[in-house]
Amino acid sequence: MKKTTLRAFALITLMAISAHATAQVDFSDVFSKLKMEVRADGECTTTDTTPSLGFHGKYFNIMIGGDLGGHFSYYFKQRIVANPGTVTFFDNTDFLYLDYKPTQNWRIRFGKDAMALGGFEYDASPIDVYFPTNMWRNIYCFQLGASGAHISNDGNHTLIAQVTNSPYINYGDLSYDAGLVSYNLYWAGNMGHFHTLWSTSMVEYKWGYFLNMIMLGNQLTYDKWDIYFDIMHHALSWNDWGKNIGFVSCANYYFTPYFNIFVKGMYEQNKSDVTLGSSVSIDHQLAAGHTSARYGLGFEWFPSKEKNVRLHIYACRMTDSYDRDVILPVDGSSPEGTVFGHTTERVTDACWNFNIGATWTIDYYQLFRKN
């Protein structure tokens, strides 16, 4: 993987050098996007024992896209990571798809794509998300599949029907041909200041067994502020409704186009008792019996009008509650090690997370066209 990273970096560096060596680079429509973005953070997490502290790279992405002619286009986004893929050749590729758009109203897509799930936290690029929900962190959302979309005449509404590999292939280290799929229906709406990203999905976790996911993203946007509120609901059976649910909301206030403050909070619970054999942890977004909450405050600053550099800082409180087994002794006079049975006690782990970091973007497409 180190060789792959070095080759990718060398390729982009050579392209940048060649751009300065000529008066102007004339791109065809095949390349309408060529960009690299990087994010690195310094982070401290407090615990009851030894706190964790240090600097680490979060993201290193390469993006390429363009028009292939004949109503075809493509998009490629490679996330450079330190570990190789384990399921398919495209494991570390977020997007690698081919679009066919015969008219302004219809689009067909095939390849590696994000599962068509609702919610504004889920919809954001990973490099732009701070202290996310467990659902966001744990779902393996980039999957191979196919989709069809209908776009309204005014472009304000998009309906998508999609079939992809199930993320449970990745959770279970199964091969791509295990036969597990996910069926997703999605609506993106733009009604002035109010926007929606709604979806419902049937995600197969075992042959013939499905997890239903409903994701309802709602957003209000104005000149100086915006806020979204996402509802996440999972059900493993017809009588499992209301037990596995989550909420996340984030509000931004923009003092200037280059500086904003944000407040974010979330709550998630998994009280499902549906089992599969001896396991109750079927829903991998949050372990059964757990409740989780996070809330925090942060700032973003773009030092220049091009917004190629973004600095951020935030602090958040994180809690996770769950039941823990406790061994009961017979009585105080019983020999050591003698037990009467088991009971459970509710435990809450809590910590603070402090983060400061920078994101920088090099748009080679714009750079080439300017020179």
Coordinates of C-alpha atoms in Angstrom, one line a residue:
M1 CA 0.0 0.0 0.0
K2 CA 2.9 2.3 0.6
K3 CA 4.1 1.9 -3.0
T4 CA 0.6 2.7 -4.2
T5 CA 0.5 5.9 -2.1
L6 CA 3.9 7.0 -3.4
R7 CA 3.0 6.3 -7.0
A8 CA -0.3 8.2 -6.7
F9 CA 1.5 11.2 -5.1
A10 CA 4.3 11.1 -7.7
L11 CA 1.8 11.1 -10.5
I12 CA 0.0 14.2 -9.2
T13 CA 3.3 15.9 -8.5
L14 CA 4.5 15.3 -12.1
M15 CA 1.2 16.6 -13.4
A16 CA 1.5 19.8 -11.3
I17 CA 5.1 20.3 -12.6
S18 CA 4.0 19.9 -16.1
A19 CA 1.3 22.5 -15.6
H20 CA 3.9 25.1 -14.7
A21 CA 6.1 24.0 -17.6
T22 CA 3.5 25.1 -20.2
A23 CA 1.6 28.3 -20.8
Q24 CA -1.8 26.7 -20.5
V25 CA -3.1 23.1 -20.3
D26 CA -6.1 22.5 -22.5
F27 CA -8.3 19.9 -20.9
S28 CA -10.9 18.0 -22.9
D29 CA -14.3 17.3 -21.3
V30 CA -12.9 13.9 -20.2
F31 CA -11.2 15.7 -17.3
S32 CA -13.6 18.3 -15.7
K33 CA -12.4 17.4 -12.1
L34 CA -8.9 16.7 -10.8
K35 CA -8.5 17.4 -7.2
M36 CA -6.5 16.3 -4.1
E37 CA -7.7 16.9 -0.5
V38 CA -6.0 16.2 2.8
R39 CA -7.0 16.5 6.4
A40 CA -4.8 16.1 9.5
D41 CA -5.9 16.5 13.1
G42 CA -4.4 16.9 16.6
E43 CA -6.6 15.2 19.1
C44 CA -6.9 14.6 22.8
T45 CA -9.5 12.3 24.4
T46 CA -9.8 12.3 28.2
T47 CA -10.6 9.0 30.0
D48 CA -10.7 7.8 33.6
T49 CA -7.2 6.3 33.1
T50 CA -4.6 7.6 30.6
P51 CA -5.8 10.1 28.1
S52 CA -4.9 9.6 24.4
L53 CA -3.1 12.5 22.7
G54 CA -1.4 13.0 19.4
F55 CA -1.5 14.1 15.8
H56 CA -2.8 11.9 13.0
G57 CA -3.7 12.0 9.3
K58 CA -7.5 11.7 8.8
Y59 CA -8.0 11.7 5.0
F60 CA -6.0 11.8 1.8
N61 CA -8.3 11.7 -1.2
I62 CA -7.8 11.9 -5.0
M63 CA -10.8 12.8 -7.2
I64 CA -11.1 12.6 -11.0
G65 CA -14.2 13.1 -13.1
G66 CA -15.4 14.1 -16.5
D67 CA -17.5 13.5 -19.6
L68 CA -16.9 10.5 -21.8
G69 CA -19.3 11.6 -24.6
G70 CA -22.5 9.8 -25.8
H71 CA -24.3 10.9 -22.6
F72 CA -21.7 9.0 -20.5
S73 CA -19.7 10.4 -17.6
Y74 CA -17.6 9.0 -14.8
Y75 CA -16.4 9.9 -11.3
F76 CA -13.5 8.4 -9.3
K77 CA -12.6 9.1 -5.7
Q78 CA -9.8 7.1 -4.1
R79 CA -9.2 7.3 -0.3
I80 CA -5.5 6.6 0.3
V81 CA -5.3 4.5 3.5
A82 CA -2.6 2.6 5.3
N83 CA -4.2 -0.9 5.1
P84 CA -5.2 -3.0 2.1
G85 CA -8.7 -4.0 1.2
T86 CA -10.1 -7.3 2.4
V87 CA -13.3 -7.9 0.4
T88 CA -12.9 -6.6 -3.1
F89 CA -10.4 -4.9 -5.3
F90 CA -12.2 -1.6 -4.8
D91 CA -12.3 -1.7 -1.0
N92 CA -10.5 1.6 -0.5
T93 CA -12.2 3.3 -3.4
D94 CA -15.2 5.4 -2.3
F95 CA -16.5 6.2 -5.8
L96 CA -15.8 4.6 -9.2
Y97 CA -19.0 4.7 -11.3
L98 CA -20.2 5.2 -14.8
D99 CA -23.2 7.5 -15.4
Y100 CA -25.5 7.4 -18.4
K101 CA -27.9 10.3 -18.7
P102 CA -29.9 10.1 -21.9
T103 CA -32.1 13.1 -20.9
Q104 CA -32.1 15.8 -18.2
N105 CA -34.7 13.8 -16.3
W106 CA -33.2 10.3 -16.3
R107 CA -29.9 8.9 -15.0
I108 CA -28.5 5.3 -14.8
R109 CA -25.4 4.6 -12.7
F110 CA -23.3 1.5 -12.4
G111 CA -20.2 0.9 -10.2
K112 CA -18.9 1.8 -6.7
D113 CA -21.2 4.4 -5.1
A114 CA -22.5 5.4 -1.7
M115 CA -25.6 3.5 -0.7
A116 CA -28.6 5.8 -1.3
L117 CA -29.4 6.6 2.3
G118 CA -31.0 9.8 3.6
G119 CA -29.7 12.2 6.3
F120 CA -27.5 15.3 6.0
E121 CA -24.7 13.9 8.2
Y122 CA -24.5 10.8 6.1
D123 CA -24.7 12.9 2.8
A124 CA -21.7 15.1 3.7
S125 CA -18.2 14.2 2.5
P126 CA -16.4 12.3 5.3
I127 CA -13.6 14.9 5.3
D128 CA -16.2 17.5 6.4
V129 CA -17.7 15.5 9.3
Y130 CA -16.8 16.1 13.0
F131 CA -17.6 13.8 15.9
P132 CA -20.1 11.7 13.9
T133 CA -22.8 9.3 15.1
N134 CA -22.1 5.6 15.6
M135 CA -24.2 4.9 12.5
W136 CA -22.0 7.1 10.4
R137 CA -18.8 5.6 11.7
N138 CA -19.8 2.0 11.5
I139 CA -21.8 1.5 8.3
Y140 CA -19.8 0.3 5.3
C141 CA -21.7 2.6 2.9
F142 CA -19.6 2.5 -0.2
Q143 CA -20.8 -0.5 -2.2
L144 CA -20.8 -1.8 -5.8
G145 CA -24.3 -1.7 -7.4
A146 CA -26.6 -0.1 -9.9
S147 CA -29.2 2.7 -9.6
G148 CA -31.8 4.6 -11.6
A149 CA -32.7 8.2 -10.9
H150 CA -35.5 10.5 -12.1
I151 CA -34.8 14.3 -11.8
S152 CA -37.7 16.8 -12.0
N153 CA -37.8 19.4 -14.7
D154 CA -36.7 22.2 -12.3
G155 CA -34.0 20.0 -10.8
N156 CA -35.3 20.4 -7.3
H157 CA -36.4 16.7 -6.7
T158 CA -34.5 13.5 -7.4
L159 CA -35.9 10.0 -6.8
I160 CA -33.5 7.1 -6.8
A161 CA -34.0 3.3 -6.8
Q162 CA -30.8 1.4 -6.1
V163 CA -29.5 -2.1 -5.6
T164 CA -26.1 -2.7 -4.0
N165 CA -24.1 -5.3 -2.2
S166 CA -25.1 -5.5 1.4
P167 CA -22.7 -4.0 4.0
Y168 CA -23.0 -7.2 5.9
I169 CA -20.7 -8.7 3.3
N170 CA -18.0 -6.6 4.8
Y171 CA -19.0 -7.1 8.4
G172 CA -18.9 -10.9 8.0
D173 CA -15.8 -11.0 5.7
L174 CA -17.9 -12.7 3.0
S175 CA -17.1 -12.7 -0.7
Y176 CA -18.9 -10.4 -3.1
D177 CA -20.9 -13.4 -4.4
A178 CA -22.4 -14.3 -1.0
G179 CA -25.8 -13.1 -2.4
L180 CA -26.5 -10.5 0.2
V181 CA -28.0 -7.2 -1.2
S182 CA -29.5 -3.9 -0.2
Y183 CA -32.5 -2.3 -1.8
N184 CA -32.7 1.4 -1.4
L185 CA -35.3 4.1 -2.2
Y186 CA -34.3 7.7 -1.9
W187 CA -35.8 11.2 -2.3
A188 CA -33.9 14.4 -2.3
G189 CA -36.1 17.5 -2.3
N190 CA -35.4 21.3 -2.5
M191 CA -38.3 23.5 -1.5
G192 CA -36.7 26.9 -1.1
H193 CA -35.3 27.1 2.4
F194 CA -36.4 23.6 3.3
H195 CA -34.5 20.5 2.0
T196 CA -35.0 16.8 2.5
L197 CA -32.9 13.7 2.1
W198 CA -35.3 10.8 2.9
S199 CA -34.8 7.1 2.3
T200 CA -36.0 3.6 3.2
S201 CA -33.9 0.5 2.7
M202 CA -34.1 -3.3 3.1
V203 CA -30.6 -4.5 4.0
E204 CA -30.0 -8.3 3.8
Y205 CA -27.9 -9.5 6.8
K206 CA -28.6 -13.3 6.1
W207 CA -30.1 -15.0 3.2
G208 CA -33.7 -14.0 3.2
Y209 CA -33.4 -11.9 6.4
F210 CA -33.5 -8.1 6.2
L211 CA -32.8 -5.0 8.4
N212 CA -35.1 -2.1 7.5
M213 CA -33.5 1.3 7.7
I214 CA -35.4 4.5 7.5
M215 CA -33.4 7.7 7.3
L216 CA -35.1 11.1 7.3
G217 CA -32.9 14.1 6.8
N218 CA -34.4 17.6 7.1
Q219 CA -32.6 20.9 6.7
L220 CA -33.4 24.7 6.9
T221 CA -31.0 27.0 5.1
Y222 CA -30.7 30.8 5.2
D223 CA -28.0 33.4 4.4
K224 CA -26.5 33.5 7.9
W225 CA -27.4 30.1 9.3
D226 CA -28.5 26.6 8.6
I227 CA -29.6 23.6 10.6
Y228 CA -30.3 19.9 9.9
F229 CA -32.1 17.3 11.9
D230 CA -31.8 13.6 10.9
I231 CA -33.9 10.7 12.2
M232 CA -32.4 7.2 11.9
H233 CA -34.5 4.1 12.6
H234 CA -33.6 0.5 12.2
A235 CA -35.9 -2.6 12.6
L236 CA -34.9 -6.2 12.4
S237 CA -38.5 -7.6 12.4
W238 CA -42.1 -6.4 12.3
N239 CA -42.3 -6.1 16.1
D240 CA -38.9 -4.5 16.5
W241 CA -40.1 -0.9 15.7
G242 CA -39.1 2.0 18.0
K243 CA -36.3 0.1 19.8
N244 CA -33.3 1.1 17.6
I245 CA -33.5 4.8 16.8
G246 CA -31.2 7.8 16.6
F247 CA -31.2 11.6 16.2
V248 CA -28.5 14.0 15.1
S249 CA -28.6 17.7 14.6
C250 CA -26.1 20.3 13.6
A251 CA -26.5 24.1 13.4
N252 CA -24.1 26.6 11.7
Y253 CA -24.0 30.3 12.1
Y254 CA -21.9 32.2 9.5
F255 CA -20.3 35.4 10.9
T256 CA -18.7 35.8 7.5
P257 CA -18.4 33.6 4.4
Y258 CA -15.1 32.4 5.8
F259 CA -15.8 31.9 9.5
N260 CA -18.6 30.0 11.2
I261 CA -19.5 28.4 14.5
F262 CA -21.3 25.1 14.8
V263 CA -23.2 23.2 17.5
K264 CA -23.9 19.5 17.1
G265 CA -25.6 16.9 19.2
M266 CA -26.9 13.3 18.8
Y267 CA -28.5 10.4 20.7
E268 CA -28.7 6.8 19.6
Q269 CA -30.1 3.6 21.2
N270 CA -30.3 0.0 20.4
K271 CA -32.8 -1.8 22.6
S272 CA -33.6 -4.6 20.1
D273 CA -33.7 -8.1 21.4
V274 CA -33.9 -9.9 18.0
T275 CA -31.3 -12.6 17.9
L276 CA -29.6 -14.6 15.2
G277 CA -28.4 -17.9 16.7
S278 CA -26.5 -17.0 19.8
S279 CA -25.8 -13.4 18.7
V280 CA -27.9 -10.4 19.5
S281 CA -25.6 -7.8 17.8
I282 CA -27.1 -8.1 14.4
D283 CA -27.3 -4.4 13.8
H284 CA -23.7 -3.3 13.6
Q285 CA -24.4 0.4 13.8
L286 CA -24.7 0.2 17.6
A287 CA -24.3 -2.8 19.8
A288 CA -27.5 -4.2 21.3
G289 CA -28.2 -2.8 24.8
H290 CA -26.2 0.4 24.3
T291 CA -27.3 4.0 24.3
S292 CA -24.9 6.7 23.1
A293 CA -24.9 10.5 23.2
R294 CA -22.6 13.2 21.9
Y295 CA -22.7 17.0 21.9
G296 CA -20.2 19.6 21.2
L297 CA -19.2 23.1 19.9
G298 CA -16.7 24.1 17.2
F299 CA -15.4 26.7 14.7
E300 CA -14.3 26.7 11.1
W301 CA -12.1 29.3 9.4
F302 CA -11.1 29.7 5.8
P303 CA -8.0 32.0 5.7
S304 CA -8.4 32.9 2.0
K305 CA -11.3 33.6 -0.3
E306 CA -10.4 30.6 -2.5
K307 CA -11.2 28.4 0.6
N308 CA -8.4 26.0 -0.3
V309 CA -7.4 25.8 3.4
R310 CA -9.8 25.2 6.3
L311 CA -8.8 25.3 10.0
H312 CA -11.1 23.8 12.6
I313 CA -11.3 23.3 16.3
Y314 CA -14.0 21.6 18.4
A315 CA -14.7 20.1 21.8
C316 CA -17.4 17.4 22.4
R317 CA -18.7 15.2 25.3
M318 CA -19.2 11.5 24.5
T319 CA -21.1 9.0 26.7
D320 CA -21.9 5.3 26.1
S321 CA -24.2 3.4 28.5
Y322 CA -24.6 -0.4 28.6
D323 CA -25.4 -3.3 30.9
R324 CA -22.5 -5.3 32.4
D325 CA -22.6 -8.7 34.0
V326 CA -21.9 -8.9 37.8
I327 CA -21.1 -12.1 39.6
L328 CA -23.0 -12.5 42.9
P329 CA -21.4 -14.5 45.8
V330 CA -23.5 -16.8 48.0
D331 CA -22.9 -14.8 51.2
G332 CA -20.0 -13.2 53.0
S333 CA -19.0 -16.5 54.7
S334 CA -18.9 -18.5 51.5
P335 CA -15.5 -19.8 50.3
E336 CA -13.8 -17.4 47.8
G337 CA -14.8 -18.1 44.3
T338 CA -18.2 -19.5 45.2
V339 CA -20.9 -17.8 43.1
F340 CA -24.7 -17.7 43.4
G341 CA -25.5 -16.3 40.0
H342 CA -25.3 -13.3 37.8
T343 CA -26.9 -9.9 37.6
T344 CA -26.4 -6.8 35.5
E345 CA -25.6 -3.2 36.3
R346 CA -25.8 -0.1 34.1
V347 CA -22.4 1.4 33.3
T348 CA -21.8 4.7 31.6
D349 CA -18.4 5.5 30.0
A350 CA -17.9 9.2 29.5
C351 CA -15.0 11.3 28.1
W352 CA -14.2 14.6 26.5
N353 CA -12.7 14.9 23.0
F354 CA -10.7 18.0 21.9
N355 CA -9.7 18.4 18.3
I356 CA -7.8 20.9 16.2
G357 CA -6.9 20.4 12.6
A358 CA -6.5 21.6 9.0
T359 CA -7.9 20.6 5.7
W360 CA -6.2 21.7 2.4
T361 CA -7.3 21.2 -1.1
I362 CA -5.3 21.4 -4.4
D363 CA -7.6 21.8 -7.4
Y364 CA -5.4 20.8 -10.2
Y365 CA -8.1 21.3 -12.8
Q366 CA -8.4 24.9 -11.9
L367 CA -4.7 25.3 -11.5
F368 CA -4.0 23.9 -15.0
R369 CA -6.6 26.1 -16.6
K370 CA -5.2 29.3 -15.0
N371 CA -1.6 28.7 -16.2

